[in-house]
mmCIF file of C-alpha atoms in Angstrom:
data_model
loop_
_atom_site.group_PDB
_atom_site.id
_atom_site.type_symbol
_atom_site.label_atom_id
_atom_site.label_comp_id
_atom_site.label_asym_id
_atom_site.label_seq_id
_atom_site.Cartn_x
_atom_site.Cartn_y
_atom_site.Cartn_z
ATOM 1 C CA MET A 1 -7.644 0.094 2.863
ATOM 2 C CA PRO A 2 -4.508 -1.954 2.102
ATOM 3 C CA GLU A 3 -1.442 0.200 2.688
ATOM 4 C CA LEU A 4 2.117 -0.202 1.413
ATOM 5 C CA PRO A 5 3.214 -2.942 3.863
ATOM 6 C CA GLU A 6 0.105 -4.984 3.037
ATOM 7 C CA VAL A 7 0.706 -4.564 -0.709
ATOM 8 C CA GLU A 8 4.374 -5.501 -0.322
ATOM 9 C CA THR A 9 3.350 -8.559 1.700
ATOM 10 C CA THR A 10 0.937 -9.466 -1.099
ATOM 11 C CA ARG A 11 3.761 -9.140 -3.632
ATOM 12 C CA ARG A 12 5.986 -11.440 -1.605
ATOM 13 C CA GLY A 13 3.106 -13.839 -1.029
ATOM 14 C CA ILE A 14 2.264 -14.408 -4.698
ATOM 15 C CA GLU A 15 5.722 -13.988 -6.260
ATOM 16 C CA PRO A 16 7.123 -17.509 -5.719
ATOM 17 C CA HIS A 17 3.933 -19.077 -7.092
ATOM 18 C CA ILE A 18 3.711 -17.196 -10.387
ATOM 19 C CA VAL A 19 7.164 -16.048 -11.522
ATOM 20 C CA GLY A 20 8.301 -18.278 -14.380
ATOM 21 C CA GLN A 21 4.793 -19.638 -14.928
ATOM 22 C CA THR A 22 2.988 -19.453 -18.274
ATOM 23 C CA ILE A 23 -0.479 -17.933 -18.398
ATOM 24 C CA ASN A 24 -3.083 -20.321 -19.822
ATOM 25 C CA ARG A 25 -5.948 -17.822 -19.923
ATOM 26 C CA VAL A 26 -7.643 -15.007 -18.007
ATOM 27 C CA GLU A 27 -11.242 -15.160 -16.815
ATOM 28 C CA VAL A 28 -12.962 -11.851 -16.107
ATOM 29 C CA ARG A 29 -16.291 -12.267 -14.323
ATOM 30 C CA ASN A 30 -16.888 -8.598 -13.621
ATOM 31 C CA PRO A 31 -14.919 -5.965 -15.576
ATOM 32 C CA LYS A 32 -16.522 -3.055 -13.717
ATOM 33 C CA LEU A 33 -13.798 -2.087 -11.279
ATOM 34 C CA ARG A 34 -12.576 1.462 -10.634
ATOM 35 C CA TRP A 35 -11.583 1.489 -14.294
ATOM 36 C CA PRO A 36 -12.891 -1.175 -16.712
ATOM 37 C CA VAL A 37 -10.781 -4.291 -17.086
ATOM 38 C CA PRO A 38 -9.502 -4.356 -20.710
ATOM 39 C CA ASP A 39 -11.786 -6.388 -22.991
ATOM 40 C CA ASN A 40 -8.845 -8.176 -24.622
ATOM 41 C CA LEU A 41 -6.913 -8.946 -21.430
ATOM 42 C CA SER A 42 -6.949 -12.710 -21.956
ATOM 43 C CA GLY A 43 -5.692 -12.284 -25.503
ATOM 44 C CA LEU A 44 -2.904 -9.993 -24.326
ATOM 45 C CA LEU A 45 -1.714 -12.361 -21.594
ATOM 46 C CA THR A 46 -2.376 -15.900 -22.831
ATOM 47 C CA GLY A 47 0.888 -17.703 -23.502
ATOM 48 C CA LYS A 48 2.978 -15.087 -21.712
ATOM 49 C CA VAL A 49 5.397 -15.952 -18.895
ATOM 50 C CA ILE A 50 5.421 -13.926 -15.676
ATOM 51 C CA GLN A 51 8.938 -12.488 -15.591
ATOM 52 C CA SER A 52 8.733 -10.562 -12.334
ATOM 53 C CA VAL A 53 6.365 -9.233 -9.692
ATOM 54 C CA LYS A 54 7.237 -5.702 -8.609
ATOM 55 C CA ARG A 55 5.579 -2.943 -6.639
ATOM 56 C CA ARG A 56 5.376 0.802 -7.253
ATOM 57 C CA ALA A 57 3.602 2.652 -4.470
ATOM 58 C CA LYS A 58 0.466 0.525 -3.920
ATOM 59 C CA TYR A 59 0.402 -0.859 -7.464
ATOM 60 C CA LEU A 60 1.527 -4.417 -8.172
ATOM 61 C CA LEU A 61 3.279 -4.832 -11.517
ATOM 62 C CA LEU A 62 3.212 -8.285 -13.134
ATOM 63 C CA GLU A 63 5.801 -8.098 -15.909
ATOM 64 C CA VAL A 64 5.494 -10.177 -19.071
ATOM 65 C CA GLU A 65 7.003 -9.839 -22.511
ATOM 66 C CA GLY A 66 5.574 -6.699 -24.082
ATOM 67 C CA GLY A 67 4.226 -4.984 -20.993
ATOM 68 C CA ASN A 68 2.929 -5.075 -17.436
ATOM 69 C CA LEU A 69 -0.312 -5.962 -15.725
ATOM 70 C CA LEU A 70 -1.066 -3.254 -13.140
ATOM 71 C CA ILE A 71 -3.117 -4.336 -10.141
ATOM 72 C CA HIS A 72 -4.372 -2.031 -7.402
ATOM 73 C CA LEU A 73 -6.242 -3.459 -4.419
ATOM 74 C CA GLY A 74 -8.364 -0.346 -3.872
ATOM 75 C CA MET A 75 -10.340 -0.204 -0.626
ATOM 76 C CA SER A 76 -11.088 -3.874 -0.111
ATOM 77 C CA GLY A 77 -9.240 -5.924 -2.721
ATOM 78 C CA SER A 78 -6.998 -8.937 -2.208
ATOM 79 C CA LEU A 79 -5.087 -11.509 -4.223
ATOM 80 C CA ARG A 80 -4.715 -15.166 -3.354
ATOM 81 C CA MET A 81 -3.528 -18.372 -4.933
ATOM 82 C CA ALA A 82 -6.461 -20.720 -5.565
ATOM 83 C CA ASN A 83 -6.750 -24.215 -6.979
ATOM 84 C CA ARG A 84 -8.335 -24.271 -10.397
ATOM 85 C CA GLY A 85 -11.368 -26.180 -9.134
ATOM 86 C CA GLU A 86 -11.854 -24.060 -6.019
ATOM 87 C CA PRO A 87 -15.404 -22.630 -5.774
ATOM 88 C CA VAL A 88 -15.699 -18.998 -6.817
ATOM 89 C CA LYS A 89 -16.773 -16.514 -4.147
ATOM 90 C CA LYS A 90 -19.248 -13.710 -4.771
ATOM 91 C CA HIS A 91 -16.660 -10.982 -5.308
ATOM 92 C CA ASP A 92 -13.980 -13.005 -7.122
ATOM 93 C CA HIS A 93 -13.818 -10.848 -10.243
ATOM 94 C CA VAL A 94 -10.679 -11.936 -12.126
ATOM 95 C CA ASP A 95 -8.738 -15.208 -12.409
ATOM 96 C CA ILE A 96 -5.312 -15.563 -14.010
ATOM 97 C CA LEU A 97 -4.910 -19.273 -14.739
ATOM 98 C CA PHE A 98 -1.527 -20.892 -15.360
ATOM 99 C CA ASN A 99 -0.458 -23.976 -17.275
ATOM 100 C CA ASN A 100 0.663 -25.689 -14.056
ATOM 101 C CA GLY A 101 -2.875 -25.563 -12.643
ATOM 102 C CA ALA A 102 -2.321 -22.578 -10.345
ATOM 103 C CA CYS A 103 -4.766 -19.685 -10.267
ATOM 104 C CA LEU A 104 -4.167 -16.107 -9.122
ATOM 105 C CA ARG A 105 -7.569 -14.799 -8.020
ATOM 106 C CA TYR A 106 -8.538 -11.139 -7.547
ATOM 107 C CA HIS A 107 -11.265 -10.493 -4.958
ATOM 108 C CA ASP A 108 -12.792 -7.048 -4.369
ATOM 109 C CA PRO A 109 -16.183 -6.503 -2.675
ATOM 110 C CA ARG A 110 -16.242 -2.734 -3.168
ATOM 111 C CA ARG A 111 -14.692 -2.797 -6.665
ATOM 112 C CA PHE A 112 -12.495 0.275 -6.050
ATOM 113 C CA GLY A 113 -9.422 -1.588 -7.244
ATOM 114 C CA ALA A 114 -8.026 -1.970 -10.751
ATOM 115 C CA VAL A 115 -6.655 -4.562 -13.179
ATOM 116 C CA LEU A 116 -5.065 -2.713 -16.098
ATOM 117 C CA TRP A 117 -2.613 -3.366 -18.935
ATOM 118 C CA SER A 118 0.299 -1.157 -19.981
ATOM 119 C CA SER A 119 2.512 -1.813 -23.003
ATOM 120 C CA ALA A 120 4.496 1.380 -22.327
ATOM 121 C CA PRO A 121 7.212 1.607 -19.642
ATOM 122 C CA VAL A 122 5.435 1.676 -16.291
ATOM 123 C CA SER A 123 7.333 4.802 -15.276
ATOM 124 C CA GLU A 124 5.423 6.629 -18.022
ATOM 125 C CA HIS A 125 1.962 5.373 -17.062
ATOM 126 C CA LYS A 126 -0.404 8.197 -16.110
ATOM 127 C CA LEU A 127 -1.118 6.606 -12.726
ATOM 128 C CA LEU A 128 2.573 6.313 -11.848
ATOM 129 C CA ASN A 129 4.520 9.052 -13.597
ATOM 130 C CA LYS A 130 3.920 11.775 -10.994
ATOM 131 C CA LEU A 131 4.439 9.730 -7.853
ATOM 132 C CA GLY A 132 7.029 10.634 -5.252
ATOM 133 C CA PRO A 133 9.899 8.350 -4.208
ATOM 134 C CA GLU A 134 9.539 5.019 -2.468
ATOM 135 C CA PRO A 135 9.861 5.559 1.304
ATOM 136 C CA LEU A 136 12.403 2.758 1.777
ATOM 137 C CA SER A 137 14.625 3.955 -1.067
ATOM 138 C CA ASP A 138 17.631 6.264 -0.923
ATOM 139 C CA ASP A 139 15.640 8.818 -2.934
ATOM 140 C CA PHE A 140 13.501 9.503 0.128
ATOM 141 C CA SER A 141 15.431 11.668 2.556
ATOM 142 C CA SER A 142 15.057 14.321 5.233
ATOM 143 C CA SER A 143 16.505 16.926 2.880
ATOM 144 C CA LEU A 144 13.691 16.155 0.404
ATOM 145 C CA LEU A 145 11.015 16.559 3.087
ATOM 146 C CA TYR A 146 12.586 19.738 4.390
ATOM 147 C CA ARG A 147 12.835 21.276 0.913
ATOM 148 C CA LEU A 148 9.284 20.371 -0.156
ATOM 149 C CA SER A 149 7.775 21.536 3.144
ATOM 150 C CA ARG A 150 9.095 25.089 3.129
ATOM 151 C CA ASN A 151 6.338 27.726 3.356
ATOM 152 C CA LYS A 152 3.656 25.038 3.611
ATOM 153 C CA SER A 153 0.946 25.652 6.194
ATOM 154 C CA GLN A 154 -0.741 22.244 5.786
ATOM 155 C CA ALA A 155 -0.491 19.779 8.655
ATOM 156 C CA VAL A 156 2.598 17.601 8.593
ATOM 157 C CA LYS A 157 0.463 14.469 8.665
ATOM 158 C CA THR A 158 -1.348 15.314 5.424
ATOM 159 C CA PHE A 159 1.985 16.465 3.956
ATOM 160 C CA ILE A 160 3.693 13.091 4.406
ATOM 161 C CA MET A 161 0.559 11.298 3.181
ATOM 162 C CA ASP A 162 0.743 13.173 -0.157
ATOM 163 C CA SER A 163 1.837 10.626 -2.782
ATOM 164 C CA HIS A 164 3.565 13.402 -4.747
ATOM 165 C CA VAL A 165 5.887 13.908 -1.763
ATOM 166 C CA VAL A 166 6.451 10.238 -0.881
ATOM 167 C CA VAL A 167 4.391 7.162 -1.690
ATOM 168 C CA GLY A 168 2.931 4.627 0.692
ATOM 169 C CA VAL A 169 2.667 6.587 3.940
ATOM 170 C CA GLY A 170 -0.998 5.901 4.593
ATOM 171 C CA ASN A 171 -3.075 6.943 7.567
ATOM 172 C CA ILE A 172 -2.085 4.186 9.971
ATOM 173 C CA TYR A 173 1.639 4.466 9.371
ATOM 174 C CA ALA A 174 1.624 8.278 9.316
ATOM 175 C CA ASN A 175 0.127 8.242 12.828
ATOM 176 C CA GLU A 176 2.675 5.692 13.993
ATOM 177 C CA ALA A 177 5.719 7.460 12.508
ATOM 178 C CA LEU A 178 4.737 10.865 13.873
ATOM 179 C CA PHE A 179 4.277 9.397 17.349
ATOM 180 C CA LYS A 180 7.703 7.776 17.237
ATOM 181 C CA ALA A 181 9.224 11.055 16.004
ATOM 182 C CA GLY A 182 7.485 13.079 18.745
ATOM 183 C CA ILE A 183 5.780 15.413 16.261
ATOM 184 C CA ARG A 184 2.156 16.526 16.575
ATOM 185 C CA PRO A 185 0.267 15.531 13.432
ATOM 186 C CA ASP A 186 -1.413 18.937 13.135
ATOM 187 C CA ARG A 187 1.833 20.921 13.264
ATOM 188 C CA PRO A 188 2.379 22.985 10.066
ATOM 189 C CA ALA A 189 4.797 21.183 7.778
ATOM 190 C CA GLY A 190 6.681 24.385 7.047
ATOM 191 C CA LYS A 191 7.386 25.021 10.741
ATOM 192 C CA ILE A 192 9.297 21.784 11.319
ATOM 193 C CA SER A 193 13.088 21.979 11.474
ATOM 194 C CA ARG A 194 15.553 20.037 9.365
ATOM 195 C CA ALA A 195 16.671 18.079 12.443
ATOM 196 C CA ARG A 196 13.108 16.995 13.232
ATOM 197 C CA TYR A 197 12.589 15.934 9.614
ATOM 198 C CA GLU A 198 15.700 13.767 9.952
ATOM 199 C CA ARG A 199 14.058 12.043 12.892
ATOM 200 C CA LEU A 200 10.719 11.740 11.064
ATOM 201 C CA THR A 201 12.339 10.279 7.946
ATOM 202 C CA ASP A 202 14.039 7.587 10.036
ATOM 203 C CA CYS A 203 10.756 6.837 11.825
ATOM 204 C CA ILE A 204 8.824 6.504 8.553
ATOM 205 C CA LYS A 205 11.408 4.073 7.213
ATOM 206 C CA THR A 206 11.581 1.956 10.371
ATOM 207 C CA THR A 207 7.787 1.936 10.861
ATOM 208 C CA LEU A 208 7.153 0.658 7.336
ATOM 209 C CA ALA A 209 10.059 -1.806 7.421
ATOM 210 C CA ASP A 210 8.837 -3.237 10.743
ATOM 211 C CA ALA A 211 5.296 -3.593 9.363
ATOM 212 C CA ILE A 212 6.607 -5.443 6.303
ATOM 213 C CA ARG A 213 8.575 -7.807 8.531
ATOM 214 C CA GLN A 214 5.470 -8.467 10.636
ATOM 215 C CA GLY A 215 3.501 -9.067 7.447
ATOM 216 C CA GLY A 216 5.889 -11.875 6.590
ATOM 217 C CA THR A 217 4.133 -14.046 9.156
ATOM 218 C CA THR A 218 1.009 -13.972 6.960
ATOM 219 C CA LEU A 219 2.599 -15.179 3.700
ATOM 220 C CA ARG A 220 0.909 -18.548 4.119
ATOM 221 C CA ASP A 221 -2.462 -16.759 3.898
ATOM 222 C CA PHE A 222 -1.965 -16.348 0.153
ATOM 223 C CA VAL A 223 -2.400 -20.077 -0.467
ATOM 224 C CA GLY A 224 -5.647 -21.552 0.789
ATOM 225 C CA GLY A 225 -6.393 -18.390 2.749
ATOM 226 C CA ASP A 226 -8.038 -15.072 2.059
ATOM 227 C CA GLY A 227 -4.963 -13.175 0.887
ATOM 228 C CA LYS A 228 -5.396 -10.455 3.496
ATOM 229 C CA PRO A 229 -2.502 -9.690 5.881
ATOM 230 C CA GLY A 230 -4.769 -7.810 8.271
ATOM 231 C CA TYR A 231 -3.867 -4.869 10.485
ATOM 232 C CA PHE A 232 -4.689 -6.891 13.589
ATOM 233 C CA LYS A 233 -1.281 -8.536 13.251
ATOM 234 C CA GLN A 234 0.588 -5.227 13.371
ATOM 235 C CA GLN A 235 2.142 -3.917 16.578
ATOM 236 C CA LEU A 236 0.519 -0.474 16.687
ATOM 237 C CA THR A 237 1.631 2.015 19.347
ATOM 238 C CA VAL A 238 -0.910 4.822 18.901
ATOM 239 C CA TYR A 239 -3.324 4.165 16.035
ATOM 240 C CA GLY A 240 -6.778 3.080 17.224
ATOM 241 C CA ARG A 241 -5.866 3.480 20.910
ATOM 242 C CA THR A 242 -8.184 6.374 21.787
ATOM 243 C CA GLY A 243 -8.294 6.929 25.561
ATOM 244 C CA GLU A 244 -5.702 4.254 26.279
ATOM 245 C CA PRO A 245 -2.470 5.099 28.132
ATOM 246 C CA CYS A 246 0.377 6.420 26.011
ATOM 247 C CA THR A 247 3.087 3.757 25.816
ATOM 248 C CA ARG A 248 5.661 6.365 26.852
ATOM 249 C CA CYS A 249 4.098 8.698 29.423
ATOM 250 C CA GLN A 250 0.779 7.027 30.341
ATOM 251 C CA SER A 251 -1.270 10.083 29.294
ATOM 252 C CA SER A 252 -4.444 9.289 27.379
ATOM 253 C CA VAL A 253 -4.152 8.942 23.611
ATOM 254 C CA ILE A 254 -6.239 11.596 21.849
ATOM 255 C CA GLU A 255 -8.283 11.088 18.677
ATOM 256 C CA SER A 256 -9.152 13.930 16.325
ATOM 257 C CA ARG A 257 -10.043 14.462 12.661
ATOM 258 C CA LEU A 258 -7.402 15.791 10.296
ATOM 259 C CA GLY A 259 -7.812 15.870 6.546
ATOM 260 C CA ASN A 260 -11.037 13.918 7.105
ATOM 261 C CA ARG A 261 -9.048 11.030 8.577
ATOM 262 C CA SER A 262 -8.876 9.686 12.122
ATOM 263 C CA THR A 263 -5.751 10.964 13.817
ATOM 264 C CA PHE A 264 -4.200 9.692 17.035
ATOM 265 C CA TYR A 265 -1.504 11.317 19.164
ATOM 266 C CA CYS A 266 -0.243 12.069 22.669
ATOM 267 C CA LYS A 267 -0.370 15.787 23.486
ATOM 268 C CA LYS A 268 2.425 15.375 26.035
ATOM 269 C CA CYS A 269 4.922 13.370 23.952
ATOM 270 C CA GLN A 270 4.230 15.048 20.612
ATOM 271 C CA ARG A 271 4.766 18.743 20.007
#
């Protein structure tokens, strides 16, 4: 599943190609995504100029006069810039075609993603209005984590993956941040001290920022490529390394299930 760094890399990959461009038309080949693509999407967007490309959590927001196009990549979605005459692949469901001949193409084999329209302020949209702060913003802090975690018995890993607490800390990056902070992922959130939350907050921010920087090497993939800045290009220290030596103490990395997700940690370095 694309996580926040991959979505942010997508935003940066498509932004220079579409901002300032006028939409010629929209072609919807399959409207049956997680939620139906609006029937009148082409009518809503034709003739509009893309004013900005923003991100909120894992939603991409393409701003035009009168509203925003919300795009979510779901489990398997991607966006890429295609030439207008480029052959359509099996799961290329939506094309946004521009007057300059460019084409923004949405591809999604599992169709768990979304292409939606909102004329209201995006902060009021039902999919966005209850989300927690962005992890790289000043609104996300150790004091927030400490306050929200009090009296909570749930594991700290599932706590920081809750989008009502903070957005964008998906499974891979939760594992990585907790390893760097030296905190066991199954430790009760309410039992963690303020000082340790300060360390964890810093590790979440640096882990995501580093992943975004690494994703910058894949920006070329959005033109003539597949639009997928894959995880294989990330420098992962614990995720997916079951049985391999810990990068700190050489003990074997352990894999377990937590919240129905694969969880990786070092029982010696994390407590």
